CSV table of C-alpha atoms and ligand atoms in Angstrom, one decimal:
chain,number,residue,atom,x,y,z
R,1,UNK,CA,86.2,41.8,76.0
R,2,UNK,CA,90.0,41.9,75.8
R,3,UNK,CA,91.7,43.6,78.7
R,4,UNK,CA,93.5,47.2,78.2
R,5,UNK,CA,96.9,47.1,79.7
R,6,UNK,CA,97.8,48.9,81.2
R,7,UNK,CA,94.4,49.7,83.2
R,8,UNK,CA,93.2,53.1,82.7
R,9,UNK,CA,92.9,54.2,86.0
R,10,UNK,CA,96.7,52.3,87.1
R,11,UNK,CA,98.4,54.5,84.4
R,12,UNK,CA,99.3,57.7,86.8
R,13,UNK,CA,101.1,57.2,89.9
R,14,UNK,CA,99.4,58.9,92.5
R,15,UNK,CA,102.5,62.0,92.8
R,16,UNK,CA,100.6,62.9,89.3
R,17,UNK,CA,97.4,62.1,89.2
R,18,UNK,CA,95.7,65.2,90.6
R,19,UNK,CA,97.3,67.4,88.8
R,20,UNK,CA,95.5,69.3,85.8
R,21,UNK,CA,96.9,70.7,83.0
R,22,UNK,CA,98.9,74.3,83.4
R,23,UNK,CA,97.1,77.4,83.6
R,24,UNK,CA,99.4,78.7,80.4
R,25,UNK,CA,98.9,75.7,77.9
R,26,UNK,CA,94.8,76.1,78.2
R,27,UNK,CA,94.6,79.6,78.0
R,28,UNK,CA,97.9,80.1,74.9
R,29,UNK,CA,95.2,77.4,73.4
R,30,UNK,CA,92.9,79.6,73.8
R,31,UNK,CA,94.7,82.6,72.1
R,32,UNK,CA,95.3,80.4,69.0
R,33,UNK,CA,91.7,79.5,68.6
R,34,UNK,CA,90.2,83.4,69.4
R,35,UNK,CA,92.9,84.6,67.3
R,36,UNK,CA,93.6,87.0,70.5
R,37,UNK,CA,96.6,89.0,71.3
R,38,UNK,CA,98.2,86.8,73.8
R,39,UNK,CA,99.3,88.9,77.2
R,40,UNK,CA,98.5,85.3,79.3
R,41,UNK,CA,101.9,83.4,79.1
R,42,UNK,CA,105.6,85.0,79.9
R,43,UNK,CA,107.3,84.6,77.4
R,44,UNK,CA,109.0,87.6,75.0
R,45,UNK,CA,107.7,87.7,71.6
R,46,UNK,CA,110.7,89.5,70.4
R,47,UNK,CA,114.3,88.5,69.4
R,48,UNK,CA,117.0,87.9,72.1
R,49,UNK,CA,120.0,91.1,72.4
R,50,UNK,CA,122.4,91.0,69.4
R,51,UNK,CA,125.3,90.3,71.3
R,52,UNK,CA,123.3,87.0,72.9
R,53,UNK,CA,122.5,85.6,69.5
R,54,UNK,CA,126.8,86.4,68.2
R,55,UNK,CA,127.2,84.3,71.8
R,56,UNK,CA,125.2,81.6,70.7
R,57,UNK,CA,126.3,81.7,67.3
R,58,UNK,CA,130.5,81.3,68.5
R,59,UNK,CA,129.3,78.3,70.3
R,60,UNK,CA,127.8,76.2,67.7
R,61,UNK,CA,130.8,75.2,66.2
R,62,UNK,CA,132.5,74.2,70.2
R,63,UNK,CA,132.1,71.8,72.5
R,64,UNK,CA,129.2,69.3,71.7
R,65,UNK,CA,129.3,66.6,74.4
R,66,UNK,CA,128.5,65.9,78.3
R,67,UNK,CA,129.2,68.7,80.4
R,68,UNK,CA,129.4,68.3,84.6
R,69,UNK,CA,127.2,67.3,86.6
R,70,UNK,CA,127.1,70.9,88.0
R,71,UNK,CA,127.8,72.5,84.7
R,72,UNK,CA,130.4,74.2,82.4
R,73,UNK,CA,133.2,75.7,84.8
R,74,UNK,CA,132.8,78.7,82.6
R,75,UNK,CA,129.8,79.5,83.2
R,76,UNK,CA,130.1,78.5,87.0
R,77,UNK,CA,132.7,81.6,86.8
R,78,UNK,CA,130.8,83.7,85.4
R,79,UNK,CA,128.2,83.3,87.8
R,80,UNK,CA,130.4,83.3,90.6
R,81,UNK,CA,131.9,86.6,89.7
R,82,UNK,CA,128.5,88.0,89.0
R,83,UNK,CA,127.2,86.8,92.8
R,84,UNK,CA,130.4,88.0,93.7
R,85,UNK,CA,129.7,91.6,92.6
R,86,UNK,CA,126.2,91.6,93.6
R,87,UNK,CA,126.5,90.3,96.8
R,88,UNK,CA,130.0,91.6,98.2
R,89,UNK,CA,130.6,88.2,99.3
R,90,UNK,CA,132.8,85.3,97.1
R,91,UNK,CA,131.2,82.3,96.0
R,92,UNK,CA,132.8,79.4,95.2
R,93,UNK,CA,131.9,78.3,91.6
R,94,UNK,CA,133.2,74.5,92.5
R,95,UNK,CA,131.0,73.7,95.5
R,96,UNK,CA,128.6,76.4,95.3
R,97,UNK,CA,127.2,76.8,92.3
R,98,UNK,CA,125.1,74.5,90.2
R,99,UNK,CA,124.0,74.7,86.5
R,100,UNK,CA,120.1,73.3,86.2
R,101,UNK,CA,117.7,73.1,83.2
R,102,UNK,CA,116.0,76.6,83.7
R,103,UNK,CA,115.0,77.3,87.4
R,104,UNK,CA,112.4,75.0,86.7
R,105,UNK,CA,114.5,72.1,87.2
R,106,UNK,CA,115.8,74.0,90.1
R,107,UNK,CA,112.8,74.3,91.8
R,108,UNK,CA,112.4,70.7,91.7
R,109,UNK,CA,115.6,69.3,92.6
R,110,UNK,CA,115.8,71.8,95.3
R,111,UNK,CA,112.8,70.2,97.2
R,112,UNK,CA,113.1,66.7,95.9
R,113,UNK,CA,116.7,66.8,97.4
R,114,UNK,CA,115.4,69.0,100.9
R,115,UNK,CA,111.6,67.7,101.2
R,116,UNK,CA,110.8,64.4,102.9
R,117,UNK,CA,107.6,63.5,103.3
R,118,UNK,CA,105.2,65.4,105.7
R,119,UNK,CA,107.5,68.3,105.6
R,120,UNK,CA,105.8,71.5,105.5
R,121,UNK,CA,106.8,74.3,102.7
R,122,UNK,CA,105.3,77.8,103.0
R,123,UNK,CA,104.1,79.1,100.0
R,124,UNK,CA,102.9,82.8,99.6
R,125,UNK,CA,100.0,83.4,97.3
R,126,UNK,CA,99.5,83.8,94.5
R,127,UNK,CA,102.6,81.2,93.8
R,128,UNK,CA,104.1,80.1,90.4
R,129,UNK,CA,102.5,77.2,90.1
R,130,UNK,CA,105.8,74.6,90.1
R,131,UNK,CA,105.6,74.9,94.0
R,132,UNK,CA,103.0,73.3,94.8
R,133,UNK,CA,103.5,70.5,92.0
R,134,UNK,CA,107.2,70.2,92.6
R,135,UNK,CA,106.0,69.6,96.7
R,136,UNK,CA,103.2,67.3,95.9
R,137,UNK,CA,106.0,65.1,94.4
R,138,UNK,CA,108.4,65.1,97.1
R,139,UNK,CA,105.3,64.1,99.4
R,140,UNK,CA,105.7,67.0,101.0
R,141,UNK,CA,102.2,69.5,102.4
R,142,UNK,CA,101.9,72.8,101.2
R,143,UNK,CA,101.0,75.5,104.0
R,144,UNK,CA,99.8,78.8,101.9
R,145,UNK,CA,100.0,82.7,103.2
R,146,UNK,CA,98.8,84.8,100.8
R,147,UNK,CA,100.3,88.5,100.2
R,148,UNK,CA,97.8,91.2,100.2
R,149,UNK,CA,97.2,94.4,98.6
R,150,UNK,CA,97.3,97.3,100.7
R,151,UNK,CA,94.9,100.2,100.1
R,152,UNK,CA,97.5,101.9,97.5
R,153,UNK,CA,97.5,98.5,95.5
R,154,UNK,CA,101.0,97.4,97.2
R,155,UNK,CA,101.3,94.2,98.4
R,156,UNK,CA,102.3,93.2,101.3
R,157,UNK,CA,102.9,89.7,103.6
R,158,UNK,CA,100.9,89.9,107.3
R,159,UNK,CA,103.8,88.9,109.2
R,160,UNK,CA,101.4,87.2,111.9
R,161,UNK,CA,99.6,85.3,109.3
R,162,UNK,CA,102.9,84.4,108.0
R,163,UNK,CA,104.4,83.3,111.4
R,164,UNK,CA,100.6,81.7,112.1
R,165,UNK,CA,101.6,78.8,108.9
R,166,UNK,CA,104.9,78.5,110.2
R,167,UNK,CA,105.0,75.0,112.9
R,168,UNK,CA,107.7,72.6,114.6
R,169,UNK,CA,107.2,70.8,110.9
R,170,UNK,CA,108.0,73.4,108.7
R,171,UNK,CA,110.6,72.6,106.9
R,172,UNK,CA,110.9,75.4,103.6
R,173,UNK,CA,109.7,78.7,103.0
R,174,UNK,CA,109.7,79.4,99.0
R,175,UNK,CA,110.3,83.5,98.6
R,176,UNK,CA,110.0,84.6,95.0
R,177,UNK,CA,111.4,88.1,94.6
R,178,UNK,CA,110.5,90.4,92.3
R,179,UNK,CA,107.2,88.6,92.5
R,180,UNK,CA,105.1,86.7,89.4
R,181,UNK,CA,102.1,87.2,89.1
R,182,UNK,CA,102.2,90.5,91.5
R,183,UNK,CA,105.4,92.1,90.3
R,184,UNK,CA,106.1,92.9,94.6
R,185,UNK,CA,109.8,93.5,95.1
R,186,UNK,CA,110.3,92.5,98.7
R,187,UNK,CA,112.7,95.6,100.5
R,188,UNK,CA,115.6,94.6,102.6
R,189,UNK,CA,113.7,95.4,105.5
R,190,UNK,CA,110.7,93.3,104.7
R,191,UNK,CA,113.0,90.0,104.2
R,192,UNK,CA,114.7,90.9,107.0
R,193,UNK,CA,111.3,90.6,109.0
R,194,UNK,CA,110.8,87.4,107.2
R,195,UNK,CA,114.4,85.6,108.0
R,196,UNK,CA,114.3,86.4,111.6
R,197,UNK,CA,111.2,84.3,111.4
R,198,UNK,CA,113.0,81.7,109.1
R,199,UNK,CA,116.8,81.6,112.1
R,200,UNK,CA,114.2,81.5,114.5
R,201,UNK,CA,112.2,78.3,113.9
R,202,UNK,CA,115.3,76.5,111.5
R,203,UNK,CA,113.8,76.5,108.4
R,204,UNK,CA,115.4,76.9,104.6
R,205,UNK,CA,114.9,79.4,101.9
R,206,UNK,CA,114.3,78.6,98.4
R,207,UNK,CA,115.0,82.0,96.9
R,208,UNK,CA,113.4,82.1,93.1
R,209,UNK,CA,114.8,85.3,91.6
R,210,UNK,CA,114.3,85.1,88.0
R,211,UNK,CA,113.3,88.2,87.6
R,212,UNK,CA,116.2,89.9,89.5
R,213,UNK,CA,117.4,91.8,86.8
R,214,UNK,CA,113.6,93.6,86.2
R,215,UNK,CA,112.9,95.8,88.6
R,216,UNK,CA,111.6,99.6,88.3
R,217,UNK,CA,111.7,102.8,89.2
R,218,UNK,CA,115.2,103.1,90.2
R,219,UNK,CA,114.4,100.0,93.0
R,220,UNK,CA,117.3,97.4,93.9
R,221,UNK,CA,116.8,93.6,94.0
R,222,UNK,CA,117.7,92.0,97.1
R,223,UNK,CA,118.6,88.7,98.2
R,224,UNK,CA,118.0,87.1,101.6
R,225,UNK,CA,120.7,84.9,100.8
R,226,UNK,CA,122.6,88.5,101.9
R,227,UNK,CA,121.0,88.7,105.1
R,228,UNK,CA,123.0,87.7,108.5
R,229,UNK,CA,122.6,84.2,108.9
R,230,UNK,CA,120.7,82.8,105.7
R,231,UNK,CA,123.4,82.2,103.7
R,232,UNK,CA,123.6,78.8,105.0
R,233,UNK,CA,119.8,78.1,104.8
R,234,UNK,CA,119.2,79.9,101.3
R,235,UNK,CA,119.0,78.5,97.4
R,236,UNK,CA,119.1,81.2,95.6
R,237,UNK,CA,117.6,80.0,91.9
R,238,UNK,CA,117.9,82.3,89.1
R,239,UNK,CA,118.1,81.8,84.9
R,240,UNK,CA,118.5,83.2,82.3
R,241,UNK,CA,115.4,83.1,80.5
R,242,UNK,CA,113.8,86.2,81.7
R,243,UNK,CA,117.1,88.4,81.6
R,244,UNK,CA,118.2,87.5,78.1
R,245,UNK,CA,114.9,87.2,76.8
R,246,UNK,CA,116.0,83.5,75.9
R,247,UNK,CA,113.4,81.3,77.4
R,248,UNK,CA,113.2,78.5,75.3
R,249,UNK,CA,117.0,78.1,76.5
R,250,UNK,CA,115.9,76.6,79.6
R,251,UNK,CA,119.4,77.4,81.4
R,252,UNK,CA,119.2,78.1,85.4
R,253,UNK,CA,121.5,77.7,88.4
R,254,UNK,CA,121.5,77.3,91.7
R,255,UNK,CA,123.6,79.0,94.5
R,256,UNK,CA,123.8,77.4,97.7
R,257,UNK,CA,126.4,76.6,100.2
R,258,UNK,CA,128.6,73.4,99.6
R,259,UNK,CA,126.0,71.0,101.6
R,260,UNK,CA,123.1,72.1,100.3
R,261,UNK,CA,125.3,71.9,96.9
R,262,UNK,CA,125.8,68.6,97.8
R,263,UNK,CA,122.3,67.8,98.4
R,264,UNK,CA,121.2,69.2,95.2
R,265,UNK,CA,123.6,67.2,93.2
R,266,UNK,CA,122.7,64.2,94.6
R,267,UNK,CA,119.4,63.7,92.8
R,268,UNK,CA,120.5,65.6,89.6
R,269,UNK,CA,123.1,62.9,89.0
R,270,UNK,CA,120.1,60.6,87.8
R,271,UNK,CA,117.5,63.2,86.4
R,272,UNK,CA,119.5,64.2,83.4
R,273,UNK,CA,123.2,64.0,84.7
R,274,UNK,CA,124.1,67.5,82.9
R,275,UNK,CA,122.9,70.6,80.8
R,276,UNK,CA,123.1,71.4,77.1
R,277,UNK,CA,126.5,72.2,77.0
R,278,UNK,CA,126.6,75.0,74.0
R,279,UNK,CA,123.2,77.0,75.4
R,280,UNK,CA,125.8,76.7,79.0
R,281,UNK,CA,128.8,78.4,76.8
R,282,UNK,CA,126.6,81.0,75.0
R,283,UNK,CA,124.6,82.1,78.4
R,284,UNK,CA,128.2,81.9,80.2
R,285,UNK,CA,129.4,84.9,77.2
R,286,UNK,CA,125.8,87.0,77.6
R,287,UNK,CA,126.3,87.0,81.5
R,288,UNK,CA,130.1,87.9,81.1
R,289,UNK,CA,129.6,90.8,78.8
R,290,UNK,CA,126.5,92.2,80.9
R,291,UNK,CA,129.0,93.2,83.6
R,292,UNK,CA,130.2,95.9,81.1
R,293,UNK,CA,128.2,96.9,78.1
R,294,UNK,CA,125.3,98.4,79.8
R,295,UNK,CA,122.5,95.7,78.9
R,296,UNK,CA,120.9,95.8,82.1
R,297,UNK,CA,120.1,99.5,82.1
R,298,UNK,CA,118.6,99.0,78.7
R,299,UNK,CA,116.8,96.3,79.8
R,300,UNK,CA,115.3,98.0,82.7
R,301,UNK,CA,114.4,101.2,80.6
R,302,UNK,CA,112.4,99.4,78.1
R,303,UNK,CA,110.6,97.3,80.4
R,304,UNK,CA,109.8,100.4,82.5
R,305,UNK,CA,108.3,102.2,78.9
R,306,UNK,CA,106.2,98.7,78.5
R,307,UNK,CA,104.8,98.6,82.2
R,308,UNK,CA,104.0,102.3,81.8
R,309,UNK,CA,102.2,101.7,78.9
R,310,UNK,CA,100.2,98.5,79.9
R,311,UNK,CA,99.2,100.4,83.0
R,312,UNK,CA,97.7,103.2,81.5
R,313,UNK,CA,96.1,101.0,78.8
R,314,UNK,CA,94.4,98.9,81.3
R,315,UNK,CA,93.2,102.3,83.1
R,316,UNK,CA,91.7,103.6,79.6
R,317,UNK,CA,89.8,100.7,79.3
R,318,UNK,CA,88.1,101.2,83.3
R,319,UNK,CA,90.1,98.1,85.0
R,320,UNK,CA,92.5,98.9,88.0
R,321,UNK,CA,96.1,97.4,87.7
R,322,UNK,CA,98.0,97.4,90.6
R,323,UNK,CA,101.7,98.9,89.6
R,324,UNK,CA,104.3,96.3,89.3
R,325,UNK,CA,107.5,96.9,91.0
R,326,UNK,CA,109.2,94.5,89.1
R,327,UNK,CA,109.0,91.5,87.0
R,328,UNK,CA,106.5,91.6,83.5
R,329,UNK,CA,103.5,91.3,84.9
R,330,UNK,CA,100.9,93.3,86.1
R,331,UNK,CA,97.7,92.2,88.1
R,332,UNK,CA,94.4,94.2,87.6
R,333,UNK,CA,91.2,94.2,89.7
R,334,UNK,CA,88.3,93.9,86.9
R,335,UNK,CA,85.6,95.0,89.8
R,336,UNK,CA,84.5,97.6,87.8
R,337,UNK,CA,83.4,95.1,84.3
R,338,UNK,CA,81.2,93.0,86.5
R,339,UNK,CA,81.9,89.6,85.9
R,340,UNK,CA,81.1,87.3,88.9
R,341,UNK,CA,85.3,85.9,88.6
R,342,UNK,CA,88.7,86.1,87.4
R,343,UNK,CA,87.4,83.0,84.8
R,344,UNK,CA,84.7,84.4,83.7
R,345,UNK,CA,86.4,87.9,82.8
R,346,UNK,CA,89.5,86.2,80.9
R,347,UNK,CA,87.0,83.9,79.2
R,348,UNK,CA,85.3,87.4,78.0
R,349,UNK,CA,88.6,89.1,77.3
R,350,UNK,CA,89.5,86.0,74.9
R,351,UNK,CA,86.0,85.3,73.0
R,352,UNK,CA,84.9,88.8,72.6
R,353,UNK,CA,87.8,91.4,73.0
R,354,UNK,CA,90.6,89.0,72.0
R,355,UNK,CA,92.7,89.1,74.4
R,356,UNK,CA,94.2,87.0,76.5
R,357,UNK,CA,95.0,87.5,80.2
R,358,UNK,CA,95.8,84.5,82.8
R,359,UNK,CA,92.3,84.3,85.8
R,360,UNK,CA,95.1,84.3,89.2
R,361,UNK,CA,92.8,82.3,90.8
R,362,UNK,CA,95.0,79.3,89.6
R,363,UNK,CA,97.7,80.0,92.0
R,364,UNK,CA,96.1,80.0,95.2
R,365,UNK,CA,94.9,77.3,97.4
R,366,UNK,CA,91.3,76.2,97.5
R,367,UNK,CA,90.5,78.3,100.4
R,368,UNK,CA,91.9,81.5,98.9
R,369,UNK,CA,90.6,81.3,95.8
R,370,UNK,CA,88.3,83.5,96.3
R,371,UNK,CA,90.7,86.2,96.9
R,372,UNK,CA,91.3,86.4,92.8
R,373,UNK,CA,87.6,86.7,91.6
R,374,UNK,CA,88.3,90.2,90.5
R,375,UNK,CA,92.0,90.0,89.2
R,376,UNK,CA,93.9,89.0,86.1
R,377,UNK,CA,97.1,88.9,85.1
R,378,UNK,CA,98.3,90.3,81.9
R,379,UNK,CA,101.7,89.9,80.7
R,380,UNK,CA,104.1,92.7,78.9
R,381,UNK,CA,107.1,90.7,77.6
R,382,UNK,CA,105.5,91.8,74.1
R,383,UNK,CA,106.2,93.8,71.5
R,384,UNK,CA,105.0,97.7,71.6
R,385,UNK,CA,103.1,97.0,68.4
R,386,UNK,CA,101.5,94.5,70.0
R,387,UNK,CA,100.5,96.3,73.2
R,388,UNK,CA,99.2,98.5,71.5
R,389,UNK,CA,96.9,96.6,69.4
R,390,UNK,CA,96.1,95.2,73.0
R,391,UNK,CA,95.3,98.2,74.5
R,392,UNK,CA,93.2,99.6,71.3
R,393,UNK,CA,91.3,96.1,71.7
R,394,UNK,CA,90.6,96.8,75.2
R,395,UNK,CA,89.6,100.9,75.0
R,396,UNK,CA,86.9,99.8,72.5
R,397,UNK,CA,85.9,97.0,74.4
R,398,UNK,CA,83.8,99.8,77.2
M,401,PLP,C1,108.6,82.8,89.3
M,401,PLP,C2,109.1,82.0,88.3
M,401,PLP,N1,110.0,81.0,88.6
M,401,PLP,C3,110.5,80.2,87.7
M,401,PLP,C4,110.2,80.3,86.4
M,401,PLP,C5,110.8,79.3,85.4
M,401,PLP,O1,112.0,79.8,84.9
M,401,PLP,P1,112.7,78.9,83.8
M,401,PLP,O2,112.1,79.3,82.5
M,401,PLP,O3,114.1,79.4,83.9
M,401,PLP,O4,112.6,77.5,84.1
M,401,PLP,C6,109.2,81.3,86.0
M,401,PLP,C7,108.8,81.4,84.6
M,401,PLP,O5,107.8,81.9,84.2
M,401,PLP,C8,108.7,82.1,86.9
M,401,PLP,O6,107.8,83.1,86.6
């Protein structure tokens, strides 16, 4: 018999070789061969703002080669002044600021650069699923908290369960505010709670606030990166995919103080050395004429109108979402359709309602798993014609 080479099982280093393929590319397969209306991945299914597309459309014809290692001083500035505003505090778009493909990329630089092995991050469930990958291949060990829902449907962190994962070893917490998949927008008050916990036993914040400009009901994002004393230990990721409705852009950034800068640039240098540099100019121009022409109201608004409209939606059809606060998301119980779990449901949703909606049991640890049986995630980045098709799916559907 000749020999295969490489060996089958010697192909995957270990780093990869337990991990399974995303939750979003099996279930968007799905959608394609149902045919269903696909409310499972995040992702808009309309066009980008006007004035985003003009942006992108003045840069075509620039600059075409390398940018920096931490990315186009323009838009450096621009996010430096935007910080700035938000904040109340200056940031320093030479030593504290740092362009990354989508936060994606910063997720994983962030704990490649900060995670040795055996460190312990805390991650709150459900997660986006990157943590636990991107910690898996720093060698680190995940240590999970789940948040909970309260008896109104809010969620909420246990702040003795939370201090329970925390140990001499932990070396991250990773806080994702407004929250995917549960749409929680943590209050000043709750992250508060939380870095007192974090000053107290010395351990870093990686801040993933891509939704930071979606929040509803007249609510205010916060950053802990604002907070007394975190400053120094926070990353604050953001992008903008979600904002701009530009996700196939895949530009993020990082804001950190100058070491943790420092760290971070460290192993970018020789993961892709810089960013596409005209996708850099045009988000640069969308994020520099948001500070003036009213975009993020709009963007709030019809969000809000979308939410609003899931929501009732999935009451007509007898499930029980819990109201978002934020993000595009919104989690329902499914008690009330019977199925023994979250898989099962979504699996019915896609073959015989057409629909698709994402089972949350994927991101939560083995021994929380459980806690999703009866929820699913539907997303409403879509557009109204499309929700509603949805939601006329799902009425006829009981
Ligand atoms: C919580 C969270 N973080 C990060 C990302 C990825 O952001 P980007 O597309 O900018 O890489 C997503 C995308 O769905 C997300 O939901």
């Amino acid at each position: 018999m000749p020999q295969t080479f490489p060996s089958p099982h010697k192909i995957k280093a270990e780093r990869v070789a337990g991990f399974g393929t995303t939750v979003f590319t099996v279930w968007s397969q799905l959608a394609r061969e149902h045919q269903a209306i696909n409310l499972g991945q995040g992702f808009p299914d309309f066009a980008p703002p006007a004035f985003v597309m003009v942006g992108l459309k003045n840069q075509l014809d620039g600059y075409q080669q390398y940018s920096f290692l931490a990315g186009m001083p323009t838009l450096r500035e621009a996010l430096a002044e935007q910080y700035q505003r938000d904040w109340g505090r200056a940031v320093d778009p030479a030593t504290e600021v740092t362009v990354t493909v989508g936060a994606t990329e910063g997720i994983y630089a962030t704990i490649q650069a900060l995670i040795d092995p055996g460190d312990e991050v805390v991650l709150m469930e459900p997660f986006y699923d990157s943590y636990p990958a991107s910690v898996t291949m720093a060698g680190g060990v995940c240590r999970y908290v789940p948040l909970r829902p309260d008896d109104e449907g809010s969620w909420y962190l246990d702040m003795d369960e939370f201090r329970s994962v925390v140990s001499p070893n932990t070396r991250m917490l990773v806080l994702n505010t407004p929250n995917n998949p549960t749409g929680k927008c943590f209050t000043r008050e709750e992250l508060q709670a939380i870095a007192d916990v974090c000053i107290e036993n010395d351990v870093l914040v990686l801040a993933d606030e891509v939704y930071d400009h979606l929040l509803f009901d007249g609510r205010e994002h916060c950053s802990i990166a604002t907070l007394d004393g975190m400053w120094e230990r926070t990353i604050t990721l953001s992008s903008v995919g979600k904002t701009f409705s530009v996700t196939g852009w895949k530009i993020g950034w990082a804001i950190t103080s100058p070491a943790l800068t420092d760290a971070l640039q460290m192993g970018l240098q020789w993961v892709r050395f810089s960013v596409a540099t005209p996708l850099q100019l045009a988000s640069a121009e969308a994020i520099q004429a948001s500070a003036t022409n009213g975009y993020y109201d709009e963007l709030t608004a019809s969000y809000q109108g979308k939410r609003d409209f899931l929501v009732d939606a999935l009451k007509a059809a007898g499930l029980r979402p819990l109201i978002p606060e934020g993000t595009y998301f919104v989690i329902a119980d499914t008690s009330d359709w019977g199925f023994e779990n979250d898989e099962s449901f979504c699996r019915h949703l896609v073959t015989e309602v057409g629909v698709v909606a994402i089972p949350p049991s994927h991101f939560y640890s083995p021994e929380h798993r459980h806690l999703a049986h009866h929820l699913a995630r539907f997303a409403f980045c879509k557009k109204d014609e499309v929700l509603e098709e949805a939601a006329s799916r799902l009425r006829n559907a009981r």
